[in-house]
PDB file of C-alpha atoms and ligand atoms in Angstrom:
ATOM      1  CA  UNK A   1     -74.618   2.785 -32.469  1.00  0.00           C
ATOM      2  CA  UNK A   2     -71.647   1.402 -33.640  1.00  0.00           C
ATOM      3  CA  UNK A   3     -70.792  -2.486 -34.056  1.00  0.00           C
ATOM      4  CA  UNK A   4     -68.486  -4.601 -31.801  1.00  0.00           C
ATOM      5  CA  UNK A   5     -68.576  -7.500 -29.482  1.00  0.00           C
ATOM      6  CA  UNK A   6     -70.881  -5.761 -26.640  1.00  0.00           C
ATOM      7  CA  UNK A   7     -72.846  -2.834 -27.133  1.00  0.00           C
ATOM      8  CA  UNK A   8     -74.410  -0.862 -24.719  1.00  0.00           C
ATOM      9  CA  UNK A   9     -77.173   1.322 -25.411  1.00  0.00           C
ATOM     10  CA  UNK A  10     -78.495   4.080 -22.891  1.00  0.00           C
ATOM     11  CA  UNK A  11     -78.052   1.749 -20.058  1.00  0.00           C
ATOM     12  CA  UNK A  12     -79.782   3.171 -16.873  1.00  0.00           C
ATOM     13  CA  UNK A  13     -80.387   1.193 -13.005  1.00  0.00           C
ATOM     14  CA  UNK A  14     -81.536   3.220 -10.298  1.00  0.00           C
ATOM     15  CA  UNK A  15     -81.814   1.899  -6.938  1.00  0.00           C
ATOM     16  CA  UNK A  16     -84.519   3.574  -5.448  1.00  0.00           C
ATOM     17  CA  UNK A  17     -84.137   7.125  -6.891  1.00  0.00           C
ATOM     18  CA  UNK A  18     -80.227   6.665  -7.393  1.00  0.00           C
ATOM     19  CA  UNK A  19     -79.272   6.801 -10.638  1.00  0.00           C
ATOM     20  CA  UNK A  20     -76.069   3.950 -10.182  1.00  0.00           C
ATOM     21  CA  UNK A  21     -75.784   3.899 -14.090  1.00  0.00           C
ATOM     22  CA  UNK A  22     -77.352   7.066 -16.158  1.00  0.00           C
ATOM     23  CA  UNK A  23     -78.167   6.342 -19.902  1.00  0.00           C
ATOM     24  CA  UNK A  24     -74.531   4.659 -20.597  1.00  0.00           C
ATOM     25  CA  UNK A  25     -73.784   3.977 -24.559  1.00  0.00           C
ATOM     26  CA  UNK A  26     -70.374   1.942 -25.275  1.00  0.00           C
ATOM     27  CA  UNK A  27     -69.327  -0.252 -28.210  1.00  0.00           C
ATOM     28  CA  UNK A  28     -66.625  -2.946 -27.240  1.00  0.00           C
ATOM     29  CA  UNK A  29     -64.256  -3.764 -29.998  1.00  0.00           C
ATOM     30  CA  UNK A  30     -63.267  -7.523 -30.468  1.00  0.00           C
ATOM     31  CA  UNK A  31     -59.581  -8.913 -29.021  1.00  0.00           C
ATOM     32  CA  UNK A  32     -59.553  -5.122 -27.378  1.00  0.00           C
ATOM     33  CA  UNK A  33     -58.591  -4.062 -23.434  1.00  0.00           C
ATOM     34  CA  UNK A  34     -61.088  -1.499 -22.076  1.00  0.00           C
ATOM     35  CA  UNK A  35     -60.395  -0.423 -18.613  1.00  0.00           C
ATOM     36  CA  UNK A  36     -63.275   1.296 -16.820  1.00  0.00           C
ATOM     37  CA  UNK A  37     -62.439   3.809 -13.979  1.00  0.00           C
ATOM     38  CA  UNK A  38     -64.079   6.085 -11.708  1.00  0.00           C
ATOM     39  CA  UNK A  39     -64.553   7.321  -7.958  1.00  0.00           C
ATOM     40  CA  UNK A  40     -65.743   4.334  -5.466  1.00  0.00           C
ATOM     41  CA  UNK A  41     -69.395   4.065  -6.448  1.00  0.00           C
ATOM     42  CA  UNK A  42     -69.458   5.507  -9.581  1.00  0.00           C
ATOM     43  CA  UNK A  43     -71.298   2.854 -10.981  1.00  0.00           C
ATOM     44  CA  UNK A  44     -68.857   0.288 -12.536  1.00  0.00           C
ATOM     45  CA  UNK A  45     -69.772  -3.296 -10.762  1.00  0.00           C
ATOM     46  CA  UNK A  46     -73.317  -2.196 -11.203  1.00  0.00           C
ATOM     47  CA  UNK A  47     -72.460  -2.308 -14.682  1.00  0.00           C
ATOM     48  CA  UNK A  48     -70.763  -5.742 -14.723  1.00  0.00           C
ATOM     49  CA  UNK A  49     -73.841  -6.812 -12.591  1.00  0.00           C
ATOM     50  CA  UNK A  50     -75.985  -5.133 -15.544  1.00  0.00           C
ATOM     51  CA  UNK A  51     -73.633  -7.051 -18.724  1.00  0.00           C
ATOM     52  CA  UNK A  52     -74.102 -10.423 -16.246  1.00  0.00           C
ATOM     53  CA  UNK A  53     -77.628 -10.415 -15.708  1.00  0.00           C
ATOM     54  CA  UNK A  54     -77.241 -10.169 -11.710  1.00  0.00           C
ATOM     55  CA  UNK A  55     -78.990  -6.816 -11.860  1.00  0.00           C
ATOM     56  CA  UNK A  56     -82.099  -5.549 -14.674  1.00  0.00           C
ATOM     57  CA  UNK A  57     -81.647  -2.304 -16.158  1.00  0.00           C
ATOM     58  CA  UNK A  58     -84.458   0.404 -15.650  1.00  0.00           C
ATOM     59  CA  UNK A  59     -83.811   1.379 -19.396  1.00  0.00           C
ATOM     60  CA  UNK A  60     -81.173   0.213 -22.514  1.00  0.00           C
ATOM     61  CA  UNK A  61     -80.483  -2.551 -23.857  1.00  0.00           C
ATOM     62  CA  UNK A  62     -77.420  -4.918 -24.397  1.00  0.00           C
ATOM     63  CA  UNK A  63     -75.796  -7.056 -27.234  1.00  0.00           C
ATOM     64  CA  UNK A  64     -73.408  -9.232 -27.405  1.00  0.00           C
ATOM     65  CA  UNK A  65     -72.324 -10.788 -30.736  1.00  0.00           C
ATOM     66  CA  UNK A  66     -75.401  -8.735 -31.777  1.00  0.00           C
ATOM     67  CA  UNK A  67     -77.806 -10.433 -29.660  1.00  0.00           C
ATOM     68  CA  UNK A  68     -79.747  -8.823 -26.867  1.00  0.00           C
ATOM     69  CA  UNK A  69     -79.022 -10.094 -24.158  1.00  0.00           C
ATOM     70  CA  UNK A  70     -81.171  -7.944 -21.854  1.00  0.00           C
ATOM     71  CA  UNK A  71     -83.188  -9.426 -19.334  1.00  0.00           C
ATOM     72  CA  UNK A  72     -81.354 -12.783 -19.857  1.00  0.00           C
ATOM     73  CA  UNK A  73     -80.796 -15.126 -16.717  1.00  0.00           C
ATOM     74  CA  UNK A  74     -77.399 -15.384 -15.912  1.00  0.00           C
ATOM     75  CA  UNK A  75     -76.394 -18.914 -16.804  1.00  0.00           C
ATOM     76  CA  UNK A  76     -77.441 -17.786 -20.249  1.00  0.00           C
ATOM     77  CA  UNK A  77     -75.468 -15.007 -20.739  1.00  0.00           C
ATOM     78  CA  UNK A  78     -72.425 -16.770 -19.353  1.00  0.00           C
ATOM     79  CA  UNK A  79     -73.177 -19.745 -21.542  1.00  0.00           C
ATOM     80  CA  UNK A  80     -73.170 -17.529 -24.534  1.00  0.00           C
ATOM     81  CA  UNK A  81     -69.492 -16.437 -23.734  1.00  0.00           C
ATOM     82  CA  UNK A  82     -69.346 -13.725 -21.069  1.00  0.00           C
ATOM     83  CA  UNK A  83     -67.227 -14.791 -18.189  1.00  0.00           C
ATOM     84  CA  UNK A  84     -66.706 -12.440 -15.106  1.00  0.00           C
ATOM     85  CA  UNK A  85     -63.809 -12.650 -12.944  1.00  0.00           C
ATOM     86  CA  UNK A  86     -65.075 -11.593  -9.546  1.00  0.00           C
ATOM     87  CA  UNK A  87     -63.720  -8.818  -7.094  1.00  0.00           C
ATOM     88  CA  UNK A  88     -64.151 -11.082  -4.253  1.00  0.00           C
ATOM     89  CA  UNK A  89     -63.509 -14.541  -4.783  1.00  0.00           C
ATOM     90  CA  UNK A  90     -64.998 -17.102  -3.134  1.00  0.00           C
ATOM     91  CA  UNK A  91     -63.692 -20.604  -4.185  1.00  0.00           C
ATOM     92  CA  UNK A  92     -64.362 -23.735  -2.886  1.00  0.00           C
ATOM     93  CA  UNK A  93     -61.610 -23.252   0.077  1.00  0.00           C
ATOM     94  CA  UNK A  94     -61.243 -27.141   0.291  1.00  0.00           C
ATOM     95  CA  UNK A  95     -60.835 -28.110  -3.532  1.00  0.00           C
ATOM     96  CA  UNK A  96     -57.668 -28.034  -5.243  1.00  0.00           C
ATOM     97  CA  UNK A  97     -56.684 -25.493  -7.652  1.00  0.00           C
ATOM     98  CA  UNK A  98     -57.037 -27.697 -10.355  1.00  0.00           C
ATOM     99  CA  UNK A  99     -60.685 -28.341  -9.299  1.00  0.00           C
ATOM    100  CA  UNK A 100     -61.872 -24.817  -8.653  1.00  0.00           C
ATOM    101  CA  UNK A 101     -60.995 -24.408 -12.445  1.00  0.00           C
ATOM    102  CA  UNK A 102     -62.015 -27.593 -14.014  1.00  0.00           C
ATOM    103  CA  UNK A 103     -65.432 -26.717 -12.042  1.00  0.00           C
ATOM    104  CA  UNK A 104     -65.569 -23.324 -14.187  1.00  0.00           C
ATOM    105  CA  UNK A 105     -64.656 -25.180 -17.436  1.00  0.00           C
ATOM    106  CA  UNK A 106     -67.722 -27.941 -16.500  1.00  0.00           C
ATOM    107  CA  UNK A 107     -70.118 -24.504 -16.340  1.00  0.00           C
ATOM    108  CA  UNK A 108     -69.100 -22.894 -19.077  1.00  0.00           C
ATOM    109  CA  UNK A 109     -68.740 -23.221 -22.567  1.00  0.00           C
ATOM    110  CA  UNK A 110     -66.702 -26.415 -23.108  1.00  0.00           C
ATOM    111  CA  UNK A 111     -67.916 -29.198 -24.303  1.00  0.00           C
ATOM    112  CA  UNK A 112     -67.810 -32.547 -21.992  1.00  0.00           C
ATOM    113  CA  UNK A 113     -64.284 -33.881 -24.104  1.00  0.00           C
ATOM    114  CA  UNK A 114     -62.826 -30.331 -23.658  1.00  0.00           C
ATOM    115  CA  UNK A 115     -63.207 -29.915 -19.935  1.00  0.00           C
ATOM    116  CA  UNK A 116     -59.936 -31.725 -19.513  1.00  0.00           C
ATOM    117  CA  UNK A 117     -57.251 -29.589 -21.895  1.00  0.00           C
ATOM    118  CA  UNK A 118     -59.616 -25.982 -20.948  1.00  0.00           C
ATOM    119  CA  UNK A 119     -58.518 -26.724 -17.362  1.00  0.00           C
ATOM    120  CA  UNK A 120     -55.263 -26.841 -17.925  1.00  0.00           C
ATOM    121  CA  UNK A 121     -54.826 -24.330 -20.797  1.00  0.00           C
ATOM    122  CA  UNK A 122     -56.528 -21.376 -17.968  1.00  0.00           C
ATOM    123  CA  UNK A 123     -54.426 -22.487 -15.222  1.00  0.00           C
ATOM    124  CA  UNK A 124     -51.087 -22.087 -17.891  1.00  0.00           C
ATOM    125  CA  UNK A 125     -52.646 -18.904 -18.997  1.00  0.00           C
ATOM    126  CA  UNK A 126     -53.199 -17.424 -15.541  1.00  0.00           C
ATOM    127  CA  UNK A 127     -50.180 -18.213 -14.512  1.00  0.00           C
ATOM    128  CA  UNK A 128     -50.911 -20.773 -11.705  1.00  0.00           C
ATOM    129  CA  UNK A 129     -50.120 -24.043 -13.826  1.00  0.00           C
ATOM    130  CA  UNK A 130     -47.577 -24.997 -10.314  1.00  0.00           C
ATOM    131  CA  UNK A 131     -50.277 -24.149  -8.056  1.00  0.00           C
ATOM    132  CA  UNK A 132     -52.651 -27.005  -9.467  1.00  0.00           C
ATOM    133  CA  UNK A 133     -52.603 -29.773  -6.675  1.00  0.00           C
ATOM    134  CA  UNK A 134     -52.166 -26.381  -3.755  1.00  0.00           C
ATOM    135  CA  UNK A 135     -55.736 -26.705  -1.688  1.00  0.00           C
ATOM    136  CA  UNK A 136     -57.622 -23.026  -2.907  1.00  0.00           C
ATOM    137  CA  UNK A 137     -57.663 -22.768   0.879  1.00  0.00           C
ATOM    138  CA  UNK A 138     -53.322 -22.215   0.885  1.00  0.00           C
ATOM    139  CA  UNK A 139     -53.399 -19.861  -1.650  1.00  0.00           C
ATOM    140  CA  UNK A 140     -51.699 -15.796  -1.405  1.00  0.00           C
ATOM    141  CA  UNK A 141     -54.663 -13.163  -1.940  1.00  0.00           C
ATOM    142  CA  UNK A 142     -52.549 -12.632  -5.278  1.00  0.00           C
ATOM    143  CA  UNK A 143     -52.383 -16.385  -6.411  1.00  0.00           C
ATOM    144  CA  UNK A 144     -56.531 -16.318  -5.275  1.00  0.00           C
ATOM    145  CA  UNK A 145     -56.935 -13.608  -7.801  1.00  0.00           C
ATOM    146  CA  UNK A 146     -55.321 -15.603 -10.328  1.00  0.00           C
ATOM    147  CA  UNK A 147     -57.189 -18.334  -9.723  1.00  0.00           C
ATOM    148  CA  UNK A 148     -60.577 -16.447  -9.974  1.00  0.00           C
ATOM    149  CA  UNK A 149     -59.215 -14.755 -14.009  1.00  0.00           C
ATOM    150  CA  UNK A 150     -58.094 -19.012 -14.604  1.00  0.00           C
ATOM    151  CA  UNK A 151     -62.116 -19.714 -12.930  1.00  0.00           C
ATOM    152  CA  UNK A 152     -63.625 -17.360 -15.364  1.00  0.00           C
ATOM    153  CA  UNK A 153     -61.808 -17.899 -18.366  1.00  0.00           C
ATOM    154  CA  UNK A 154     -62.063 -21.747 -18.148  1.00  0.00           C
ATOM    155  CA  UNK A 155     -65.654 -21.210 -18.884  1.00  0.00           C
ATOM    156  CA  UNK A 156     -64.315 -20.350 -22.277  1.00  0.00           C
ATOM    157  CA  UNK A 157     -66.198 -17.448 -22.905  1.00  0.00           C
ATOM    158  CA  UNK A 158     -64.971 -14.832 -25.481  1.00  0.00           C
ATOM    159  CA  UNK A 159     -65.333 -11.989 -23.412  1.00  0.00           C
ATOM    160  CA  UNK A 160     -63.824 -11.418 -20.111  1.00  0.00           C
ATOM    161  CA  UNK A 161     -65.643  -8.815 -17.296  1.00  0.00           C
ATOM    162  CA  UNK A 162     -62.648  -8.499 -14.631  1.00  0.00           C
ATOM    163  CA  UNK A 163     -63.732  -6.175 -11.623  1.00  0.00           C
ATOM    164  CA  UNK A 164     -60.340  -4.531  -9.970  1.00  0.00           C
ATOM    165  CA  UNK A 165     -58.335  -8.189 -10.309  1.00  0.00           C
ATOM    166  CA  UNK A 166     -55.323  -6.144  -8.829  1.00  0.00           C
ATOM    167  CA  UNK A 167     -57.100  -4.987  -6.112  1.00  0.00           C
ATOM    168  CA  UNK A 168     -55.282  -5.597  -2.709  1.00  0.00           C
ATOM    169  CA  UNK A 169     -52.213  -6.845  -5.078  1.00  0.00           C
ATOM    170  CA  UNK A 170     -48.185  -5.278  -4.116  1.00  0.00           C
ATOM    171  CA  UNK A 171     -46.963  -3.880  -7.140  1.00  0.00           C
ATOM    172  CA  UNK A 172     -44.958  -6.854  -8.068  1.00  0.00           C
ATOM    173  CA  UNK A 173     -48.065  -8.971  -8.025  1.00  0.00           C
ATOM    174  CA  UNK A 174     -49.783  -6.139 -10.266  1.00  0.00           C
ATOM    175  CA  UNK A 175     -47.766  -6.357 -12.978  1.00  0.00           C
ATOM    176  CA  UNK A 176     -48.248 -10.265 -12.561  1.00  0.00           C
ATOM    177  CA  UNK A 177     -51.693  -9.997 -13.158  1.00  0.00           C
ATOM    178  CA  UNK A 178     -51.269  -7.527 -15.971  1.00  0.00           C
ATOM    179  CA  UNK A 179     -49.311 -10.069 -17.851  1.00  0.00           C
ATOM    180  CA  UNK A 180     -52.053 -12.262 -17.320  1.00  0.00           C
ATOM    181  CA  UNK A 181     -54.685 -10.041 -18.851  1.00  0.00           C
ATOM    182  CA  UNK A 182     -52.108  -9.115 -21.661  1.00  0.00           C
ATOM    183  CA  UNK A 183     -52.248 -13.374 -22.436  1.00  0.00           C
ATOM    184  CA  UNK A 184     -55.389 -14.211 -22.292  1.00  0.00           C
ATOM    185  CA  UNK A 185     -56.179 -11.273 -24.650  1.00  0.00           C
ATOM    186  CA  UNK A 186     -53.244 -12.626 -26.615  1.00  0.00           C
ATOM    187  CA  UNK A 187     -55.536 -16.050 -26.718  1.00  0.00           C
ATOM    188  CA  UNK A 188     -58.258 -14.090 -28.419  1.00  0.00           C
ATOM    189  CA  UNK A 189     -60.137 -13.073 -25.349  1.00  0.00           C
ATOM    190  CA  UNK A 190     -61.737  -9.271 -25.440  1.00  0.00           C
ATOM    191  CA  UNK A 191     -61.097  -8.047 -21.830  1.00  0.00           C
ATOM    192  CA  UNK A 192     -62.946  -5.203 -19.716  1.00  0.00           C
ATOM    193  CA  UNK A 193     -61.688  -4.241 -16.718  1.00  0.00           C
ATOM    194  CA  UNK A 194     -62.216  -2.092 -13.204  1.00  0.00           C
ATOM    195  CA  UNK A 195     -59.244  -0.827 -12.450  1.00  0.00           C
ATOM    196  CA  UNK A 196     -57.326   1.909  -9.953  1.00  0.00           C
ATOM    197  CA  UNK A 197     -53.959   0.855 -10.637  1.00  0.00           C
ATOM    198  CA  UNK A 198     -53.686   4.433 -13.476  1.00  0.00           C
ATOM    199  CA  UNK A 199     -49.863   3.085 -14.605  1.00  0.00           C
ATOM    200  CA  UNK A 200     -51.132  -0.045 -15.102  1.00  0.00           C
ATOM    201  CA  UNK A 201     -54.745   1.476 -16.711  1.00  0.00           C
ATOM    202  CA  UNK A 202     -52.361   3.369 -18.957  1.00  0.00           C
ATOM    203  CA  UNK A 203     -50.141   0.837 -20.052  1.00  0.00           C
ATOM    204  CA  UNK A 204     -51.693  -2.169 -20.966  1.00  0.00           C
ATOM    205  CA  UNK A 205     -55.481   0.015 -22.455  1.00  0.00           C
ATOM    206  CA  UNK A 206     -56.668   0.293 -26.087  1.00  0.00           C
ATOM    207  CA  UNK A 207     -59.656   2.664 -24.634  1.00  0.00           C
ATOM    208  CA  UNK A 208     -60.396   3.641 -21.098  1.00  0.00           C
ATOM    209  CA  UNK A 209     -64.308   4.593 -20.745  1.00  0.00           C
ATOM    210  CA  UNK A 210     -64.683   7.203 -17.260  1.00  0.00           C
ATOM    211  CA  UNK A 211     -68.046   6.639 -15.109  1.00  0.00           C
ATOM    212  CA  UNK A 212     -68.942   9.491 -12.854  1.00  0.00           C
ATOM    213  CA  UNK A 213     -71.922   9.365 -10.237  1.00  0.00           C
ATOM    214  CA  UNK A 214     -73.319   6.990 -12.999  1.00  0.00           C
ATOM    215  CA  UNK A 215     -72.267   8.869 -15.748  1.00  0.00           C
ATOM    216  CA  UNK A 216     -70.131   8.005 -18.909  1.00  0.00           C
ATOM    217  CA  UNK A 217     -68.057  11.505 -18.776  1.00  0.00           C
ATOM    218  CA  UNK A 218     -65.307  10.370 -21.122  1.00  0.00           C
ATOM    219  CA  UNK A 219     -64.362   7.459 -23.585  1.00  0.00           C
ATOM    220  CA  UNK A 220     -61.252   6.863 -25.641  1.00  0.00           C
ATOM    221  CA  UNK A 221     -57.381   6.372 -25.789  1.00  0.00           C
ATOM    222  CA  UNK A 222     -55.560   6.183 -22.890  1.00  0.00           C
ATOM    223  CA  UNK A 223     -53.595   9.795 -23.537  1.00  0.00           C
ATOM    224  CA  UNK A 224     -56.806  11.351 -24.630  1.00  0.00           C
ATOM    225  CA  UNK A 225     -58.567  10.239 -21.442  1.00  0.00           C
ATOM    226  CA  UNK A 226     -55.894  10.582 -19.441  1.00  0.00           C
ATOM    227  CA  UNK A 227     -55.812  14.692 -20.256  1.00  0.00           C
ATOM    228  CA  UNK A 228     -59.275  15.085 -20.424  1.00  0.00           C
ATOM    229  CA  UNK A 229     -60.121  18.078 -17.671  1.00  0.00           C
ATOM    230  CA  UNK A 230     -63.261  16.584 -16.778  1.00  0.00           C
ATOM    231  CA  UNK A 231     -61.818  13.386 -15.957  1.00  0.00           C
ATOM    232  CA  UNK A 232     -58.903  15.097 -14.259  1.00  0.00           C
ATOM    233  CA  UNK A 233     -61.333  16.908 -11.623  1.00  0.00           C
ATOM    234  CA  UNK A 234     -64.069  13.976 -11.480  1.00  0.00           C
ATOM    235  CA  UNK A 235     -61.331  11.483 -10.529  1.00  0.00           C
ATOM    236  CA  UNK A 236     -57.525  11.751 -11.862  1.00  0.00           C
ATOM    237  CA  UNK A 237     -57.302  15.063  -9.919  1.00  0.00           C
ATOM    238  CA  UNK A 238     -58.517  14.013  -6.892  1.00  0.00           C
ATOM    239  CA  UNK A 239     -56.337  12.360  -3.693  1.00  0.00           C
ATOM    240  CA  UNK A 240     -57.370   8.834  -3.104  1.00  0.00           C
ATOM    241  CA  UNK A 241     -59.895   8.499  -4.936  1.00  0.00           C
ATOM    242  CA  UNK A 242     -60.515   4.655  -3.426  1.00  0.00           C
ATOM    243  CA  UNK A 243     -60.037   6.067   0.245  1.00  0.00           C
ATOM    244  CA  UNK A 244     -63.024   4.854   2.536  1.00  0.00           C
TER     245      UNK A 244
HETATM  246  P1  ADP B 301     -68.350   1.118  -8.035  1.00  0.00           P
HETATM  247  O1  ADP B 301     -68.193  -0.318  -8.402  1.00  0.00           O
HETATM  248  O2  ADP B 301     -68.029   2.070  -9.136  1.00  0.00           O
HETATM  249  O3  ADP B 301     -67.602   1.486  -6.780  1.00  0.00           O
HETATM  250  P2  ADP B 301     -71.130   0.390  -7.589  1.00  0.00           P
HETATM  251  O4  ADP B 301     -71.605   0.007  -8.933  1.00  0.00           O
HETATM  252  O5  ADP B 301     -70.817  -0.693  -6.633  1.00  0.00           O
HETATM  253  O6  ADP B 301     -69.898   1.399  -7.717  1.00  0.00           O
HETATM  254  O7  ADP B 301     -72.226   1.310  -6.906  1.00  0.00           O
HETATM  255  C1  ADP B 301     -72.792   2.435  -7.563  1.00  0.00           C
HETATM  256  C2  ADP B 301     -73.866   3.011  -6.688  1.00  0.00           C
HETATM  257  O8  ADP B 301     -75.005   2.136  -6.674  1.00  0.00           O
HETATM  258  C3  ADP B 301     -73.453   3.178  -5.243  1.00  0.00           C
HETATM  259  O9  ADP B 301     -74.046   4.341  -4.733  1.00  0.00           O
HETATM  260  C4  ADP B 301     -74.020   1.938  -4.579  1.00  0.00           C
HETATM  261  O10 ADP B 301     -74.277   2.159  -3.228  1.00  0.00           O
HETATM  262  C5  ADP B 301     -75.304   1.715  -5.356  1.00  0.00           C
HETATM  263  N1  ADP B 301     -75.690   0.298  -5.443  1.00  0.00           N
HETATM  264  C6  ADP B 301     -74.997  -0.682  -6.029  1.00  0.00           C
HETATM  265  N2  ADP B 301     -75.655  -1.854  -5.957  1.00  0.00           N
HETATM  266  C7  ADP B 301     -76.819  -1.590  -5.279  1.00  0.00           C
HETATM  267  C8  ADP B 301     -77.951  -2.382  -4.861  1.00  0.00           C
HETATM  268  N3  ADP B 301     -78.023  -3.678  -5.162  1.00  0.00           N
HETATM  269  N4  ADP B 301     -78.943  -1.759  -4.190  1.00  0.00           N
HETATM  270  C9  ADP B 301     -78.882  -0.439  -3.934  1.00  0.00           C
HETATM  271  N5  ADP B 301     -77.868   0.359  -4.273  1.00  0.00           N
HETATM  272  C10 ADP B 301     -76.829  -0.206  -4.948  1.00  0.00           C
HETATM  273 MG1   MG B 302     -66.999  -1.891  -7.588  1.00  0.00          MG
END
């Protein structure tokens, strides 16, 4: 198994006889952007749930800064530095902005003296610095999802899980969010994320990993992945792959 900021090492959850995730092996590289795709219940929030500590594996294990953190309740593992930006948020509807995030700095890793300039530095980074004194409750589905990436990351940890943050977005508000990603990797942040969005997978991706009915069926460069035939009939290939 190779080094790097997470590894994961024959991963496998079944629910009751289905295999969700199916002896999964990755190695996240520091600063990086990994986008994980795959048909609608492939596996990939059960895998986020499996990194966080919401769900235990039925076999693997997983590091992080080459600690296991299998089995770990999930306070600890975000306390340790892995922050998760939600696919549905649900903020306090009634607090500011500025409060949903300082609340997510006051979890996380910041120390009490920090709590203050960690606030504000993940509302500039996310993009919603203006929206500060808004009520969460007047916010845009898009500005929401900005304020769930400025949430997670203001618990300062060093490795950000984002599960489809464009989700639901207009193409405009896409890109938006893409910048977003693109700063707070900038900021030293490693970033994973669930993604449909393929021009946006493509663009802004060191390494795409594939999931299949549970299954890791392809890992690597965008191009590489992107050509890959398996990949191409398991998900590329097929029309609306998201449909309901
Ligand atoms: P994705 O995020 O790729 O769409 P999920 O990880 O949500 O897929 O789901 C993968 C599979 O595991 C699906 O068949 C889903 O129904 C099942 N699953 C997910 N979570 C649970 C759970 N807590 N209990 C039972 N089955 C689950
Ligand atoms: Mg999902």
């Amino acid at each position: 198994m190779s080094t790097g900021i997470l590894t994961v090492d024959r991963l496998s959850k079944n629910f009751r006889g289905l295999a969700a995730i199916a002896e999964v092996s990755f190695a996240i590289q520091p600063r990086s952007i990994t986008s994980i795709i795959g048909p609608n219940g492939a596996g990939k929030s059960t895998l986020f749930n499996l990194i966080t500590g919401y769900v235990e594996p039925s076999a693997g294990e997983i590091h992080f800064h080459g600690r296991r953190i299998t089995g770990l309740a999930t306070n600890r593992i975000a306390e340790l530095g892995i922050a998760r930006a939600f696919q549905i948020a649900r903020p306090f509807r009634d607090l500011s902005v500025h409060e949903n995030v300082r609340i997510g700095a006051l979890f996380g890793k910041a120390g009490a003296r920090d709590v203050a300039a960690t606030t504000g530095k993940s509302l500039e980074l996310a993009g919603i610095g203006h929206l500060a004194q808004q009520p969460a409750n007047a916010l845009t589905v898009g500005q929401l999802r900005h304020l769930e990436v400025a949430r997670a990351i203001a618990t300062r940890g060093d490795l950000l899980l984002a599960d489809e943050p464009c989700a639901g977005l207009n193409p405009t508000e896409t890109a938006a969010m893409i910048d977003v990603l693109r700063r707070v990797r900038a900021d030293g942040v490693t970033v994973v994320l669930v993604e449909h969005d393929m021009p946006s997978v493509m663009e802004i991706s060191d390494r795409i990993l594939v999931l299949d009915a549970g299954r890791l069926i392809a890992d690597g460069a965008p191009a590489e992945v992107a050509s890959n035939p398996q990949v191409i009939a398991a998900y590329l290939g097929s029309p609306e792959p998201e449909a309901a």
